[in-house]
Short mmCIF file of C-alpha atoms and ligand atoms in Angstrom, two decimals:
data_model
loop_
_atom_site.label_atom_id
_atom_site.label_comp_id
_atom_site.label_asym_id
_atom_site.label_seq_id
_atom_site.Cartn_x
_atom_site.Cartn_y
_atom_site.Cartn_z
CA MET H 113 -54.03 -36.84 -60.14
CA ASP H 114 -54.40 -34.61 -57.07
CA ASP H 115 -53.68 -37.08 -54.36
CA MET H 116 -50.75 -39.78 -54.20
CA ASP H 117 -52.08 -43.26 -55.08
CA GLN H 118 -50.39 -45.21 -52.36
CA SER H 119 -51.52 -48.64 -53.93
CA LEU H 120 -48.67 -48.27 -56.39
CA VAL H 121 -46.00 -47.72 -53.92
CA HIS H 122 -44.82 -51.00 -52.43
CA ASP H 123 -43.61 -51.37 -48.82
CA VAL H 124 -40.50 -53.42 -48.35
CA GLY H 125 -42.30 -54.35 -45.06
CA ASP H 126 -40.94 -57.63 -43.23
CA ASN H 127 -40.07 -59.86 -46.21
CA PRO H 128 -37.88 -57.92 -48.65
CA ASN H 129 -37.19 -61.38 -50.52
CA GLU H 130 -40.58 -61.05 -52.00
CA TYR H 131 -39.06 -58.51 -54.45
CA PHE H 132 -36.07 -60.84 -55.61
CA ARG H 133 -36.24 -63.88 -57.74
CA PHE H 134 -33.30 -66.23 -58.83
CA LEU H 135 -32.98 -66.81 -62.65
CA HIS H 136 -29.95 -68.10 -64.83
CA SER H 137 -27.56 -67.71 -61.69
CA ARG H 138 -28.62 -64.23 -61.03
CA THR H 139 -31.17 -62.27 -58.78
CA LEU H 140 -33.74 -60.29 -60.70
CA ASN H 141 -36.60 -58.20 -59.38
CA THR H 142 -40.17 -59.42 -59.21
CA LEU H 143 -42.11 -56.09 -59.53
CA ASN H 144 -41.41 -55.80 -63.54
CA THR H 145 -40.64 -59.23 -64.80
CA ASN H 146 -39.94 -57.66 -68.34
CA TYR H 147 -36.87 -56.02 -66.80
CA LEU H 148 -34.23 -58.74 -67.00
CA LEU H 149 -31.01 -57.09 -65.94
CA PRO H 150 -29.98 -58.27 -62.38
CA VAL H 151 -30.66 -56.44 -59.13
CA ASP H 152 -27.72 -57.85 -57.13
CA HIS H 153 -24.39 -57.13 -55.61
CA ASP H 154 -22.76 -56.87 -59.07
CA GLU H 155 -25.24 -54.78 -60.50
CA VAL H 156 -25.08 -52.32 -57.48
CA LYS H 157 -21.27 -52.14 -58.11
CA ARG H 158 -22.03 -51.42 -61.78
CA SER H 159 -24.34 -48.50 -60.97
CA GLU H 160 -21.63 -47.10 -58.49
CA TYR H 161 -18.95 -47.19 -61.28
CA HIS H 162 -21.56 -45.13 -63.44
CA HIS H 163 -22.34 -42.74 -60.82
CA ARG H 164 -18.59 -42.03 -60.30
CA LEU H 165 -17.95 -41.72 -64.05
CA VAL H 166 -20.75 -39.18 -64.31
CA GLN H 167 -19.38 -37.27 -61.49
CA PHE H 168 -15.99 -37.28 -63.27
CA LEU H 169 -17.61 -35.82 -66.25
CA PHE H 170 -19.51 -33.14 -64.33
CA SER H 171 -16.29 -32.15 -62.65
CA GLY H 172 -17.19 -33.57 -59.12
CA ARG H 173 -20.97 -32.68 -59.32
CA ASN H 174 -23.84 -35.09 -59.44
CA TRP H 175 -25.83 -32.68 -62.10
CA VAL H 176 -25.54 -30.34 -64.77
CA GLY H 177 -27.95 -27.55 -65.68
CA PRO H 178 -29.85 -24.98 -63.58
CA VAL H 179 -30.36 -27.24 -60.57
CA LYS H 180 -29.60 -24.63 -57.92
CA GLU H 181 -32.12 -22.39 -59.40
CA ALA H 182 -34.71 -24.96 -59.47
CA LEU H 183 -34.07 -25.78 -55.79
CA GLN H 184 -33.74 -22.06 -54.33
CA PHE H 185 -37.30 -21.02 -54.02
CA GLY H 186 -40.05 -21.81 -51.55
CA GLN H 187 -40.07 -23.80 -48.33
CA HIS H 188 -40.27 -27.39 -49.19
CA ARG H 189 -38.17 -28.65 -52.24
CA ARG H 190 -38.48 -31.98 -53.64
CA VAL H 191 -36.32 -34.21 -55.67
CA LEU H 192 -37.09 -37.42 -57.42
CA ASP H 193 -34.62 -39.94 -58.68
CA LEU H 194 -36.11 -42.36 -61.36
CA GLY H 195 -34.80 -45.93 -61.37
CA THR H 196 -32.14 -45.05 -58.76
CA GLY H 197 -29.96 -48.47 -58.80
CA SER H 198 -27.36 -48.22 -55.94
CA GLY H 199 -29.07 -44.95 -54.74
CA LEU H 200 -25.83 -43.14 -54.52
CA TRP H 201 -27.14 -40.17 -56.77
CA ALA H 202 -30.11 -39.80 -54.31
CA ILE H 203 -27.84 -40.14 -51.17
CA ASP H 204 -25.28 -37.55 -52.75
CA THR H 205 -27.91 -35.13 -53.77
CA ALA H 206 -29.67 -35.24 -50.35
CA ASP H 207 -26.07 -34.55 -48.64
CA GLU H 208 -25.71 -31.63 -50.95
CA PHE H 209 -29.20 -30.30 -50.62
CA THR H 210 -29.99 -30.90 -47.03
CA ARG H 211 -33.20 -28.60 -47.13
CA ALA H 212 -34.49 -30.71 -50.16
CA GLU H 213 -36.48 -33.94 -49.59
CA VAL H 214 -35.04 -36.61 -52.00
CA ILE H 215 -37.30 -39.40 -53.10
CA ALA H 216 -35.68 -42.22 -55.06
CA ILE H 217 -37.76 -45.06 -56.92
CA ASP H 218 -36.68 -48.56 -58.10
CA LEU H 219 -38.01 -51.91 -58.68
CA ALA H 220 -35.86 -53.61 -55.89
CA PRO H 221 -34.80 -52.67 -52.58
CA ILE H 222 -31.04 -52.76 -53.25
CA GLN H 223 -30.12 -49.24 -51.69
CA PRO H 224 -28.23 -48.97 -48.47
CA GLU H 225 -30.17 -48.77 -45.05
CA HIS H 226 -28.37 -45.96 -43.58
CA VAL H 227 -29.05 -42.90 -45.64
CA PRO H 228 -29.52 -39.10 -44.88
CA PRO H 229 -32.66 -38.19 -43.08
CA ASN H 230 -33.88 -36.11 -46.28
CA CYS H 231 -33.44 -39.18 -48.52
CA THR H 232 -36.25 -41.79 -49.04
CA PHE H 233 -36.33 -44.99 -51.22
CA GLU H 234 -39.66 -46.21 -52.64
CA LEU H 235 -40.35 -49.32 -54.84
CA CYS H 236 -42.51 -48.75 -57.64
CA ASP H 237 -42.66 -49.86 -61.37
CA LEU H 238 -42.31 -46.62 -63.43
CA ASP H 239 -43.48 -48.68 -66.59
CA GLU H 240 -46.83 -48.42 -64.90
CA ALA H 241 -48.74 -45.00 -65.54
CA PRO H 242 -49.22 -43.01 -63.43
CA ILE H 243 -46.24 -42.56 -60.97
CA PRO H 244 -47.91 -42.36 -57.65
CA TYR H 245 -47.34 -38.67 -56.63
CA PRO H 246 -49.44 -35.48 -56.99
CA ASP H 247 -49.27 -33.18 -60.01
CA SER H 248 -46.50 -30.43 -59.60
CA PHE H 249 -45.01 -32.18 -56.44
CA PHE H 250 -41.33 -32.07 -57.45
CA ASP H 251 -38.83 -29.35 -58.44
CA PHE H 252 -36.27 -31.56 -59.96
CA ILE H 253 -36.40 -34.93 -61.58
CA HIS H 254 -33.31 -37.13 -62.48
CA ALA H 255 -33.46 -40.22 -64.62
CA ARG H 256 -30.00 -41.92 -65.48
CA SER H 257 -29.84 -45.17 -67.58
CA LEU H 258 -33.43 -46.02 -66.96
CA HIS H 259 -34.77 -46.10 -70.71
CA ILE H 260 -34.07 -49.99 -70.95
CA GLY H 261 -36.65 -50.54 -68.34
CA ILE H 262 -39.49 -48.41 -69.89
CA ARG H 263 -41.52 -49.60 -72.72
CA ASN H 264 -43.24 -46.32 -73.32
CA TYR H 265 -40.72 -43.47 -72.76
CA PRO H 266 -42.92 -40.66 -74.03
CA ARG H 267 -45.48 -41.75 -71.61
CA LEU H 268 -42.86 -41.45 -68.77
CA LEU H 269 -41.83 -38.13 -70.09
CA ARG H 270 -45.56 -36.81 -69.86
CA GLU H 271 -45.42 -38.09 -66.31
CA VAL H 272 -42.11 -36.46 -65.57
CA ALA H 273 -44.13 -33.20 -66.88
CA ARG H 274 -47.11 -33.89 -64.69
CA LEU H 275 -45.05 -34.50 -61.52
CA LEU H 276 -42.87 -31.33 -61.94
CA ARG H 277 -43.97 -27.95 -60.92
CA PRO H 278 -43.85 -25.42 -63.58
CA GLY H 279 -40.24 -23.95 -63.89
CA GLY H 280 -39.09 -27.35 -62.30
CA LEU H 281 -36.14 -29.22 -63.92
CA VAL H 282 -35.75 -32.53 -65.65
CA LEU H 283 -32.29 -34.06 -66.18
CA LEU H 284 -32.01 -37.15 -68.37
CA ILE H 285 -28.96 -39.21 -68.79
CA GLU H 286 -28.91 -42.33 -71.05
CA PRO H 287 -25.77 -44.21 -72.41
CA THR H 288 -25.91 -45.15 -76.07
CA LEU H 289 -26.77 -48.82 -76.95
CA HIS H 290 -24.85 -48.44 -80.27
CA PRO H 291 -21.04 -48.98 -80.18
CA CYS H 292 -18.82 -46.46 -81.99
CA PRO H 293 -17.40 -47.69 -85.46
CA ALA H 294 -13.72 -48.62 -85.73
CA PRO H 295 -11.60 -45.73 -86.85
CA ALA H 296 -10.47 -45.78 -90.31
CA GLY H 297 -7.93 -48.34 -91.07
CA LYS H 298 -8.49 -50.30 -87.93
CA PRO H 299 -10.18 -53.86 -87.73
CA PRO H 300 -13.67 -53.70 -86.36
CA MET H 301 -14.57 -55.43 -82.84
CA HIS H 302 -16.83 -57.94 -84.23
CA GLY H 303 -17.68 -59.81 -80.84
CA TRP H 304 -18.30 -56.35 -79.22
CA ILE H 305 -20.72 -55.23 -82.20
CA THR H 306 -22.42 -58.57 -82.36
CA LEU H 307 -23.19 -58.47 -78.54
CA TRP H 308 -24.75 -54.89 -78.84
CA ASP H 309 -26.84 -55.89 -82.05
CA THR H 310 -28.18 -58.80 -79.95
CA TYR H 311 -28.64 -56.67 -76.91
CA ARG H 312 -30.75 -54.27 -78.95
CA LYS H 313 -32.60 -57.02 -80.80
CA CYS H 314 -33.58 -58.57 -77.26
CA LEU H 315 -34.74 -55.04 -75.92
CA ARG H 316 -36.73 -54.51 -79.10
CA ARG H 317 -38.52 -57.73 -78.63
CA GLN H 318 -39.69 -56.27 -75.15
CA ASN H 319 -41.14 -53.03 -77.10
CA ILE H 320 -38.02 -51.02 -75.69
CA ASP H 321 -37.19 -48.18 -78.05
CA VAL H 322 -33.37 -48.51 -78.17
CA THR H 323 -33.06 -45.13 -80.01
CA VAL H 324 -34.18 -43.04 -77.03
CA PRO H 325 -30.70 -41.98 -75.89
CA GLU H 326 -29.90 -40.52 -79.33
CA ARG H 327 -33.55 -38.76 -79.30
CA LEU H 328 -33.79 -37.27 -75.76
CA SER H 329 -34.12 -33.73 -77.38
CA GLU H 330 -36.73 -34.88 -79.79
CA LEU H 331 -38.63 -36.63 -77.12
CA LEU H 332 -38.72 -33.86 -74.62
CA SER H 333 -40.04 -31.59 -77.27
CA GLU H 334 -42.80 -33.88 -78.29
CA ALA H 335 -43.97 -34.20 -74.70
CA GLY H 336 -44.98 -30.67 -75.35
CA ALA H 337 -44.62 -29.46 -71.72
CA PHE H 338 -40.92 -28.40 -71.72
CA GLU H 339 -38.75 -25.45 -72.83
CA SER H 340 -35.13 -24.39 -72.77
CA VAL H 341 -33.97 -28.12 -73.99
CA ILE H 342 -30.32 -28.36 -73.72
CA ILE H 343 -28.49 -31.26 -75.12
CA ARG H 344 -24.82 -32.30 -74.03
CA GLU H 345 -23.49 -35.37 -75.68
CA GLY H 346 -19.85 -36.63 -76.13
CA ASN H 347 -17.64 -39.59 -76.44
CA VAL H 348 -16.56 -41.47 -73.25
CA PRO H 349 -13.47 -43.38 -73.41
CA VAL H 350 -13.61 -47.04 -72.64
CA GLY H 351 -10.42 -48.69 -71.24
CA PHE H 352 -6.89 -47.65 -69.89
CA TRP H 353 -5.74 -45.77 -73.05
CA PRO H 354 -6.28 -42.15 -72.24
CA LYS H 355 -2.98 -40.19 -71.32
CA ASP H 356 -4.46 -37.41 -68.93
CA PRO H 357 -5.46 -38.76 -65.48
CA HIS H 358 -8.98 -37.21 -65.65
CA SER H 359 -10.05 -39.16 -69.02
CA LEU H 360 -8.20 -42.01 -67.92
CA SER H 361 -10.36 -42.43 -64.61
CA ILE H 362 -13.37 -42.18 -66.79
CA GLY H 363 -12.13 -44.83 -69.09
CA GLN H 364 -11.21 -47.26 -66.30
CA LEU H 365 -14.76 -46.56 -64.69
CA GLN H 366 -16.47 -47.26 -68.28
CA TRP H 367 -14.42 -50.27 -68.71
CA MET H 368 -15.32 -51.77 -65.11
CA ASP H 369 -19.00 -50.95 -66.04
CA TYR H 370 -18.92 -52.77 -69.36
CA ASP H 371 -16.95 -55.75 -67.64
CA LEU H 372 -20.01 -56.22 -65.23
CA LEU H 373 -22.39 -55.58 -67.96
CA LEU H 374 -21.60 -58.19 -70.27
CA PRO H 375 -22.24 -61.35 -67.68
CA ALA H 376 -25.37 -59.28 -66.55
CA LEU H 377 -26.94 -59.62 -69.97
CA ARG H 378 -26.90 -63.46 -69.70
CA PRO H 379 -30.57 -63.56 -68.16
CA LEU H 380 -32.06 -61.25 -70.80
CA PHE H 381 -30.20 -63.28 -73.78
CA LEU H 382 -31.53 -66.71 -72.24
CA CYS H 383 -34.94 -65.32 -71.63
CA SER H 384 -35.06 -64.34 -75.43
CA GLY H 385 -34.55 -67.72 -76.43
CA LEU H 386 -31.05 -67.89 -77.37
CA PRO H 387 -29.50 -71.13 -76.46
CA PRO H 388 -27.01 -71.13 -73.57
CA SER H 389 -23.76 -72.00 -75.66
CA SER H 390 -24.64 -69.11 -78.08
CA VAL H 391 -24.94 -66.73 -75.11
CA ASP H 392 -21.65 -68.04 -73.53
CA LEU H 393 -19.69 -67.52 -77.04
CA LEU H 394 -21.47 -64.07 -77.48
CA ILE H 395 -20.40 -62.97 -74.13
CA LYS H 396 -16.98 -64.37 -74.51
CA ASP H 397 -16.22 -62.83 -77.77
CA ALA H 398 -17.32 -59.57 -76.44
CA GLN H 399 -15.28 -59.79 -73.29
CA ASN H 400 -12.19 -60.62 -75.65
CA ASP H 401 -12.69 -57.39 -77.73
CA LEU H 402 -13.11 -55.55 -74.42
CA TYR H 403 -9.99 -56.99 -72.95
CA ASN H 404 -7.91 -56.79 -76.19
CA PRO H 405 -9.20 -53.96 -78.21
CA PRO H 406 -7.68 -53.48 -81.48
CA TYR H 407 -8.02 -49.68 -81.31
CA ASP H 408 -8.77 -47.07 -78.41
CA PRO H 409 -12.58 -47.53 -77.92
CA SER H 410 -15.10 -44.99 -76.84
CA THR H 411 -18.73 -44.78 -76.30
CA ARG H 412 -21.34 -41.99 -76.38
CA LEU H 413 -23.29 -40.68 -73.52
CA HIS H 414 -26.40 -38.55 -74.08
CA ILE H 415 -27.63 -35.93 -71.56
CA ALA H 416 -30.62 -33.51 -71.72
CA TYR H 417 -31.95 -31.06 -69.37
CA ALA H 418 -35.12 -28.97 -69.65
CA THR H 419 -37.54 -26.85 -67.64
CA LYS H 420 -41.22 -27.27 -67.41
CA ARG H 421 -43.18 -24.46 -68.90
CA PHE H 422 -45.30 -22.04 -66.82
CA THR H 423 -47.94 -22.09 -69.49
CA ALA H 424 -49.26 -24.48 -71.99
CA PRO H 425 -47.64 -24.23 -75.63
C1 SAM C 777 -29.03 -49.54 -65.29
S1 SAM C 777 -29.49 -49.31 -63.86
C2 SAM C 777 -29.12 -47.43 -63.68
C3 SAM C 777 -29.15 -47.08 -62.15
C4 SAM C 777 -28.84 -45.80 -61.85
N1 SAM C 777 -29.82 -44.84 -62.19
C5 SAM C 777 -27.53 -45.33 -62.04
O1 SAM C 777 -27.24 -44.49 -63.15
O2 SAM C 777 -26.46 -45.70 -61.58
C6 SAM C 777 -31.30 -48.96 -64.05
C7 SAM C 777 -32.10 -48.91 -62.73
O3 SAM C 777 -33.46 -48.66 -62.99
C8 SAM C 777 -34.31 -49.59 -62.51
N2 SAM C 777 -35.40 -49.79 -63.34
C9 SAM C 777 -35.68 -50.21 -64.52
N3 SAM C 777 -36.93 -50.33 -65.08
C10 SAM C 777 -37.67 -49.72 -63.98
C11 SAM C 777 -38.93 -49.71 -63.86
N4 SAM C 777 -39.87 -49.80 -64.87
N5 SAM C 777 -39.44 -48.88 -62.78
C12 SAM C 777 -38.64 -48.59 -61.76
N6 SAM C 777 -37.27 -48.89 -61.87
C13 SAM C 777 -36.81 -49.51 -63.05
C14 SAM C 777 -33.64 -50.72 -62.45
O4 SAM C 777 -34.07 -51.68 -61.31
C15 SAM C 777 -32.15 -50.43 -62.03
O5 SAM C 777 -31.82 -50.25 -60.60
#
């Protein structure tokens, strides 16, 4: 694809409301009706918590890997953020790399209006290939917590490979959809586990591959265009139990993220055909485990970065 196909980029124009619909007491997007997480104030707040959490994990930065190297050559550097949500990552990155142009894509115009001059938000469904930018257009592509909106993640990675210049960098960050098991001798959090089982089942019905976070390395290798694939994954505390202040901040942010996630799953559960009374009970039982955990819970975050090869393998 040599030229940008502008027909796939949507203009917010005079009537931003056309990108929103109201369903089961939450605001959802209209561009991709398979994506059933809300695009409203609470979901923006959740995206902000997640952004701050990852900044804590990355010691105050927005990224890991050779980002500076990817952005240091040439005149015109370009960064792409896929599924930007609150837009905070794109804004912070534009502030940090003032000579780079940062473009951030989402399904709904939920990002702030006043942003750095080198930051632009676009509307586009990333589940529709091709993503409307020319080959080798970007130096650095970031996608965080996106796989739940992408039915064909391998195709998305092939698009990322096409959009990156040779030597360009991709950074993928995906939280697991599988709760960590209870430590030996502790009672399992049944409500919590059942909610995540149901969440994965609903996503699978929509042809979302719920194993993407655990398979980032394999998927990057299969895309055939990347080298130097680095994986960093680890446990993230959930809640207020860590003793050191750094881990405590992370645990609090993850807890607040989950506290907003549980009610945000309601439209997905209801649209999947679960009766309202079962959905309410499912969420209430999971909230009970989140608020009164029988042990110190954690979750897992999967991070991968890789550079695009200069030559075909
Ligand atoms: C869980 S949020 C993560 C937001 C942000 N990346 C972060 O880490 O805070 C997922 C975001 O991806 C967007 N999204 C999901 N599927 C998408 C798709 N097919 N095309 C474009 N954006 C999508 C959603 O609208 C939402 O804002």
